[in-house]
XYZ file of C-alpha atoms in Angstrom:
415
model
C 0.000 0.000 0.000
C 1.297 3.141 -1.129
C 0.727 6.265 1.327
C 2.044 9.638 2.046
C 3.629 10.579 5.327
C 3.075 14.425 5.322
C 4.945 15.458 1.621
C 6.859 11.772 1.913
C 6.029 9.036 0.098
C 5.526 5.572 1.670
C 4.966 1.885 1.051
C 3.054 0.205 3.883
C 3.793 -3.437 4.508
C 0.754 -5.506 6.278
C 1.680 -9.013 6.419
C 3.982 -10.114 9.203
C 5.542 -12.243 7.303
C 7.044 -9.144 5.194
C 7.209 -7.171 8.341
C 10.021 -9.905 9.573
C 11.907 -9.740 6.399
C 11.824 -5.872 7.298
C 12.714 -6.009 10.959
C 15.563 -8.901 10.477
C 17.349 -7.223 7.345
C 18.743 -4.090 9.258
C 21.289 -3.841 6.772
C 18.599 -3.017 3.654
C 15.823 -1.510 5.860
C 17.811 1.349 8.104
C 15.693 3.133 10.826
C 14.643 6.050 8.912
C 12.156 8.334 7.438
C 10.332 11.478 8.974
C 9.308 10.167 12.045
C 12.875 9.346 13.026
C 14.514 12.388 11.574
C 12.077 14.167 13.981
C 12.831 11.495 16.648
C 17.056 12.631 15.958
C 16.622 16.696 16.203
C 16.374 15.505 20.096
C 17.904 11.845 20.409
C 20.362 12.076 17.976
C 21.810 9.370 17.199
C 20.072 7.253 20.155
C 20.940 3.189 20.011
C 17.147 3.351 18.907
C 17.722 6.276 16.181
C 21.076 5.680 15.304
C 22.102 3.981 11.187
C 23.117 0.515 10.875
C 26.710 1.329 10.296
C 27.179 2.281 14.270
C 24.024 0.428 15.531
C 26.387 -2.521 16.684
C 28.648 -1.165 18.342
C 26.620 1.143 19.740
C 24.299 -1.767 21.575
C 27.583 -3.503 22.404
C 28.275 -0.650 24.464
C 24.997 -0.198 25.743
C 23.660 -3.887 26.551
C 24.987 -4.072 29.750
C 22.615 -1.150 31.337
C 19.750 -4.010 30.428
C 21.686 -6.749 31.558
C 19.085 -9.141 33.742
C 21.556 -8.818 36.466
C 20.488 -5.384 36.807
C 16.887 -6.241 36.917
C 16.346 -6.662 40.822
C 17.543 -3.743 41.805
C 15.423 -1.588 39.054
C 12.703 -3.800 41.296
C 13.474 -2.358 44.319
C 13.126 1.187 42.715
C 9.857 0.147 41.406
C 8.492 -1.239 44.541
C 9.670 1.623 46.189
C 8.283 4.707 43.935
C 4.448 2.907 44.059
C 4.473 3.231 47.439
C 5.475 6.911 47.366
C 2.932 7.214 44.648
C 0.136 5.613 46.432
C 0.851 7.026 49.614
C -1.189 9.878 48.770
C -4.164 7.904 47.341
C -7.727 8.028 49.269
C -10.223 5.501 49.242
C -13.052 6.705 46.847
C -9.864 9.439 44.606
C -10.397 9.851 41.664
C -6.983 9.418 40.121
C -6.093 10.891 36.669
C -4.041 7.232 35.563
C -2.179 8.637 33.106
C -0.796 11.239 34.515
C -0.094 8.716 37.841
C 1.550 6.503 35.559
C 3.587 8.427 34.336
C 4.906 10.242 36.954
C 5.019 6.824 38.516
C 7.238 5.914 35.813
C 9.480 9.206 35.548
C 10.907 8.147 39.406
C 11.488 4.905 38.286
C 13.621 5.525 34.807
C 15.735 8.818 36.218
C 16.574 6.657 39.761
C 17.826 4.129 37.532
C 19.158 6.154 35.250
C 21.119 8.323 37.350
C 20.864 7.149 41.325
C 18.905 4.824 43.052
C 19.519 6.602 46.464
C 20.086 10.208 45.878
C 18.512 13.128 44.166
C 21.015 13.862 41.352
C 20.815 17.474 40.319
C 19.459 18.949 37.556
C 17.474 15.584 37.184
C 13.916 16.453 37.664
C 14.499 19.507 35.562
C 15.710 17.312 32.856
C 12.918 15.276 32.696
C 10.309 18.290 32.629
C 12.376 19.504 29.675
C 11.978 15.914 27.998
C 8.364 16.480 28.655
C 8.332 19.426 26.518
C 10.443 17.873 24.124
C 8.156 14.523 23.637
C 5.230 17.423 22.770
C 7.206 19.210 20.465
C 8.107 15.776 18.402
C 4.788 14.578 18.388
C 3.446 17.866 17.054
C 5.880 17.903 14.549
C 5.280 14.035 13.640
C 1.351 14.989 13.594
C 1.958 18.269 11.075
C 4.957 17.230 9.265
C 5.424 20.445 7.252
C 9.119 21.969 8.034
C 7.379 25.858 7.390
C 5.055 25.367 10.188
C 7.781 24.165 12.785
C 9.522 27.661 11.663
C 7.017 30.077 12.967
C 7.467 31.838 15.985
C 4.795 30.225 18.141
C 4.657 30.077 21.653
C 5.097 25.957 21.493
C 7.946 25.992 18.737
C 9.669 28.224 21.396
C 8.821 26.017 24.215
C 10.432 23.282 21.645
C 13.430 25.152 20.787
C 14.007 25.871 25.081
C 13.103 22.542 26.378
C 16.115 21.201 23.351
C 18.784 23.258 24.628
C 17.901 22.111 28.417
C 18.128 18.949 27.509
C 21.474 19.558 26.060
C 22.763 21.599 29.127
C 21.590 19.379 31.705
C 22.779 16.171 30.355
C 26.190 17.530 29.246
C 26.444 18.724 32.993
C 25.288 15.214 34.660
C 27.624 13.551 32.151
C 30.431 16.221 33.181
C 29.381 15.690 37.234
C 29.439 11.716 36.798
C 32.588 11.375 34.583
C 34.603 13.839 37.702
C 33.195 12.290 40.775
C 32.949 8.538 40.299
C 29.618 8.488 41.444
C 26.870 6.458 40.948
C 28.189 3.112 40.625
C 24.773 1.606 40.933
C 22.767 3.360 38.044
C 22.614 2.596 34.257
C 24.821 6.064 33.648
C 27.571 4.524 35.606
C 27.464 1.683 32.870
C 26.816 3.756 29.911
C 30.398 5.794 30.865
C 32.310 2.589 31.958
C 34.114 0.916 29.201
C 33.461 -2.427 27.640
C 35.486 -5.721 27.542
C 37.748 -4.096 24.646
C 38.289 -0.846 26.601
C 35.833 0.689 24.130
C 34.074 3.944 26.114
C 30.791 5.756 24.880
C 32.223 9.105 23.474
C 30.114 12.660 25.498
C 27.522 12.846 22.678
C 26.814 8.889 22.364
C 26.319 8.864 25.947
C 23.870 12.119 25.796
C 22.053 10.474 23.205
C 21.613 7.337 25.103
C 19.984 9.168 28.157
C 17.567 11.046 26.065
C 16.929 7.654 24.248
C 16.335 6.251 27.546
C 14.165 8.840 29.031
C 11.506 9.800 26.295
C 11.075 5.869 25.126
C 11.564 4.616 29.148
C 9.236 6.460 30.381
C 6.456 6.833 27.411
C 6.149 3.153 26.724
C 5.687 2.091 30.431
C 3.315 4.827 31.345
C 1.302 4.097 28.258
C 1.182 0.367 28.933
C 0.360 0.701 32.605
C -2.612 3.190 31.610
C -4.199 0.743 28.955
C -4.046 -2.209 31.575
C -5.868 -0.400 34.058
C -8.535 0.875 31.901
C -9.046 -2.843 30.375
C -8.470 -4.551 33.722
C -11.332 -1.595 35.219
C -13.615 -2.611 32.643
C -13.238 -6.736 32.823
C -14.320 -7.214 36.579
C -13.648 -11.113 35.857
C -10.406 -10.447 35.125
C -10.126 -7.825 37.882
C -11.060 -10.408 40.328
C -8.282 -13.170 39.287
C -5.707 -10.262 38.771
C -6.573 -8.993 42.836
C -6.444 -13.102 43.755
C -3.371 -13.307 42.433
C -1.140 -10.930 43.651
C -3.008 -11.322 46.979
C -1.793 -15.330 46.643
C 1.789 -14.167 46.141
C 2.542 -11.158 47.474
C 0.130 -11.030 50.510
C 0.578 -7.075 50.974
C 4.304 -6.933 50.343
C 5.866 -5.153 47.066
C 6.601 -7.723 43.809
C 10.071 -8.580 43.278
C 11.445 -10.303 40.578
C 11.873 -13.280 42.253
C 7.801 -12.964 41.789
C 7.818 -13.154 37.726
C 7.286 -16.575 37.126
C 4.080 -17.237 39.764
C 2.472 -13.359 38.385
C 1.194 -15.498 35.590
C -1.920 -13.652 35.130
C -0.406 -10.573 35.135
C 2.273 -10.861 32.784
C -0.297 -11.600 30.435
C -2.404 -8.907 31.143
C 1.149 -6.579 29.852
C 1.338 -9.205 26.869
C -2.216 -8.465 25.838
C -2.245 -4.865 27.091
C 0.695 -4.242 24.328
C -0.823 -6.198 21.756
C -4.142 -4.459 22.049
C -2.047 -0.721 22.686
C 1.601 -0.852 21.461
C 3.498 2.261 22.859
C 4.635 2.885 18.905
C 1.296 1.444 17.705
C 0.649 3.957 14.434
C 3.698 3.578 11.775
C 7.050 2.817 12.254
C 9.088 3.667 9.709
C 12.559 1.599 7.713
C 14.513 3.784 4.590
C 16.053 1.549 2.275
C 19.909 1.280 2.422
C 20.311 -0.144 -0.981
C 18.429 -1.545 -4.202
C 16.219 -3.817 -2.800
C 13.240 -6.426 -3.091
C 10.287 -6.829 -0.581
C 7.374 -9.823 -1.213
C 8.736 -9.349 -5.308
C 8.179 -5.800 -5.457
C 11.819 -3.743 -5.665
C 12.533 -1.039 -3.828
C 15.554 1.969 -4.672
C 17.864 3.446 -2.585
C 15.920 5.679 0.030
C 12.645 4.074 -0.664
C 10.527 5.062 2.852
C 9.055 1.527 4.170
C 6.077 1.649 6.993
C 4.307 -1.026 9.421
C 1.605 -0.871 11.814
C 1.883 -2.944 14.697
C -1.317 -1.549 15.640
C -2.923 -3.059 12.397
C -0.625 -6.703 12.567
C -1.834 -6.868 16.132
C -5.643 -6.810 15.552
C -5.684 -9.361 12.160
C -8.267 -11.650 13.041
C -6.420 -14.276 11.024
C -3.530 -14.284 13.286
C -6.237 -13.266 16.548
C -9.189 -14.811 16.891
C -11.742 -11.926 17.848
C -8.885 -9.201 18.111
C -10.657 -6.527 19.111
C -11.546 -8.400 22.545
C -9.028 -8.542 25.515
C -8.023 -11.786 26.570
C -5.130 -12.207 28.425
C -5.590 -16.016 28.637
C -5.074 -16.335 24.916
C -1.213 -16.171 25.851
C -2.021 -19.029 27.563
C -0.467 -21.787 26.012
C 1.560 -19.592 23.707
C 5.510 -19.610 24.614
C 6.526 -17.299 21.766
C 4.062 -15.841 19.033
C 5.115 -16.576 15.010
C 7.526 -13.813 13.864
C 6.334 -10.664 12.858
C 2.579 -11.127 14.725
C 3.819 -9.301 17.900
C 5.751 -6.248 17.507
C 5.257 -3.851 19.942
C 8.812 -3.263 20.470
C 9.667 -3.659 17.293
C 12.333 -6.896 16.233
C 15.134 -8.345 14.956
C 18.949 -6.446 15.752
C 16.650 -2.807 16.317
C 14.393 -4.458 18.517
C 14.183 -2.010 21.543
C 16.900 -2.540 24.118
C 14.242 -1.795 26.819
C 11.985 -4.133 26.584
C 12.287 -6.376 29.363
C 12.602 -3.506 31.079
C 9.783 -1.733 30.545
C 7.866 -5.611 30.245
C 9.107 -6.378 33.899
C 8.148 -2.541 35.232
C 4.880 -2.920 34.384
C 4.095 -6.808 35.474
C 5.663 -5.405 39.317
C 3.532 -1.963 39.302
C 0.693 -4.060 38.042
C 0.822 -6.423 40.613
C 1.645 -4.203 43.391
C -0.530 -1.549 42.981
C -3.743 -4.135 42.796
C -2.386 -6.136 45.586
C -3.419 -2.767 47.731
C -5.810 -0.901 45.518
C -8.747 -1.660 42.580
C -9.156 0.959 40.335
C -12.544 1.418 38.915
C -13.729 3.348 35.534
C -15.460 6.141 36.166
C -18.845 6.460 34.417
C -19.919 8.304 31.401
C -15.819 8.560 30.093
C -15.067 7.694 26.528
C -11.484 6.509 26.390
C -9.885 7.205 23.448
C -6.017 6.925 22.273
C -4.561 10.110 21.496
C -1.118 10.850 19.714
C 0.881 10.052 16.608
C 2.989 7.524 17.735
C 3.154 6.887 21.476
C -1.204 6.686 21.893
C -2.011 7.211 25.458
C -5.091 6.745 26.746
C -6.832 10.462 26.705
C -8.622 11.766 29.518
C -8.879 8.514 31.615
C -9.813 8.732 34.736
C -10.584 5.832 37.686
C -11.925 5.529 41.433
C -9.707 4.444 43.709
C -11.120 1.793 46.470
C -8.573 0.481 48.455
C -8.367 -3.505 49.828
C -7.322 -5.259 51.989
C -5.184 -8.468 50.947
C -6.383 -11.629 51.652
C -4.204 -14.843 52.072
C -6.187 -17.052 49.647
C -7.076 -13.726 47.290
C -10.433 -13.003 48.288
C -12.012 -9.346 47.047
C -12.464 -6.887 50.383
C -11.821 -3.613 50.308
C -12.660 -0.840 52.785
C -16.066 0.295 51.774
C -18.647 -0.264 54.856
């Protein structure tokens, strides 16, 4: 299917079959196209922006910050921040989710990001700057017309401020970290260590890799975390087993992620949650390297190539029903055919985060509901908003709060 993506031309590939071929040959298909070159005027060249030619090394350098090892101690910050968040919470709130989720979220990412037990400074300016920033690229994704993005409006100014912050305030935490030594147990620590070979991140690479980090960290887990409470709020069946659950394992205490493998339920809420909602669920774009071929049709040199995993994720040939949620359909399946379920993308550009943000949101999941239910509000239509991150817009819950049960019976504190 041939489309235009504001004055760019596009070929959209809808079989998942093709959409493998894509993801696999990196080499052919290089990230690319206007929604990355909008993506680079802030992450530059990101390990999830970057071209092929430095992709390698770049996640060589990089794999380590999502190294499993590091995973239990990103579970302490998360157990940690939800009960900060929900500290706050009254029985009978009404809590704005998204905006809970993703402030919930923000803690999490910059503590592990940049300290686990101190407030680094400049950090929570940083992040309101990304804020601004993650607007400014999603307008410009939305209106992709350069002439527009040139005018003197109060949000292209807002755009143009919050990118030099980000610059400033990185470069400084970069310059702090690099001087003092400290931080030893954070992901920045890692990305300005060197590698087996001695190899070290250069200043830009590892500014890059933060604001990689911090607008695709936080975005996709908020997002994901939103979506599962609105369909968890609006399946009571699946409510109930969700609250038996984590009241069977947990009984009151925060989820670790010693607690993965016996959250069954939960992890496939998240696996059905990001089928359903993918964080990058519109387009995603490849721009051919080379001459090329794709399902027999060819392709030249800087032919713009699209996918939906939005569309792939609701065929009803590869989904029975697609449209419904059903966490138990992940059931009996250990790993889906290639190219059926792409939230995160695949192949060597797969995101490096995703069992990171997969494992943040099974533990905030099951924390939050072994304490609280959150139930939809009436008279809301919930709607995705956004280009490419779609958030659930305007969603708001009641909070009720419980009371965990040894063998996960439903009580909360309503007379």
């Amino acid at each position: 299917m041939r489309i235009r993506l504001g004055t760019h031309p596009a070929y959209v590939v809808c079989h998942p079959t093709l959409v493998h071929q894509l993801l696999i040959a990196d080499r052919s298909f290089d990230k690319g196209g206007p929604i990355y070159d909008k993506l680079r005027e802030v992450a530059g060249n990101g390990v999830g922006t970057c071209p092929a030619a430095v992709h390698r090394r770049q996640r060589r350098l990089v794999q380590p910050a999502f190294h499993r090892d590091r995973m239990p101690g990103h579970a302490q910050v998360m157990g940690q921040e939800v009960a900060a968040l929900t500290s706050s919470w009254q029985h009978g709130q009404i809590l704005d989710v998204p905006d809970a989720m993703h402030r919930l979220t923000t803690a999490v990412v910059v503590r592990c990001l940049f300290d686990p037990d101190t407030d680094t400074p400049g950090v929570l300016a940083l992040q309101s700057s990304i804020d601004a920033v993650v607007a400014g690229i999603t307008r410009r994704m939305t209106w992709p017309l350069p002439l527009i993005h040139q005018l003197p409006t109060p949000a292209n100014r807002r755009y143009a401020r919050a990118r030099l912050q980000v610059r400033h305030l990185t470069d400084g935490l970069i310059s702090h970290l690099r001087s003092t030594g400290a931080g030893h147990d954070n992901l920045m620590s890692l990305l300005l260590a060197p590698d087996t070979d001695g190899a070290f991140l250069s200043d830009t690479e590892v500014h890059d890799q933060v604001v990689t980090f911090l607008v695709a960290g936080v975005g996709s887990t908020a997002i994901t975390l939103s979506w599962a409470w609105h369909l968890i709020g609006t399946h009571p069946d699946i409510q109930t087993r969700l609250h038996a659950e984590a009241d069977a394992v947990l009984a009151g205490r925060p989820a670790q992620l010693t607690d993965l493998n016996t959250l069954e339920l939960t992890g496939r809420i998240v696996t059905e949650t990001l089928r359903l909602y993918p964080p990058d669920s519109l387009l995603l774009t490849r721009t051919t390297s080379t001459d090329t071929e794709l399902g027999g049709h060819p392709l030249p040199t800087g032919t713009t190539v699209a996918f939906s995993p939005y569309q792939l994720h609701r065929r009803a040939d590869i989904y029975p029903d697609p449209d419904r949620f059903a966490p138990d359909r992940w059931k009996d399946i250990d790993k889906p055919p290639p190219g059926t379920w792409v939230p995160f993308g695949g192949g060597p550009r797969k995101c490096i985060a995703d069992t990171f943000v997969r494992i943040q949101a099974t533990l905030a999941l099951a924390t939050v509901a072994a304490r609280w239910q959150l139930r939809p509000v009436p008279g809301q239509t919930i709607r995705p908003v956004g280009q490419t991150v779609r958030a659930p817009h305007r969603l708001a819950m009641r909070l009720h709060r419980r009371r965990p049960t040894p063998h996960g019976g439903e009580t909360d504190s309503r007379a």
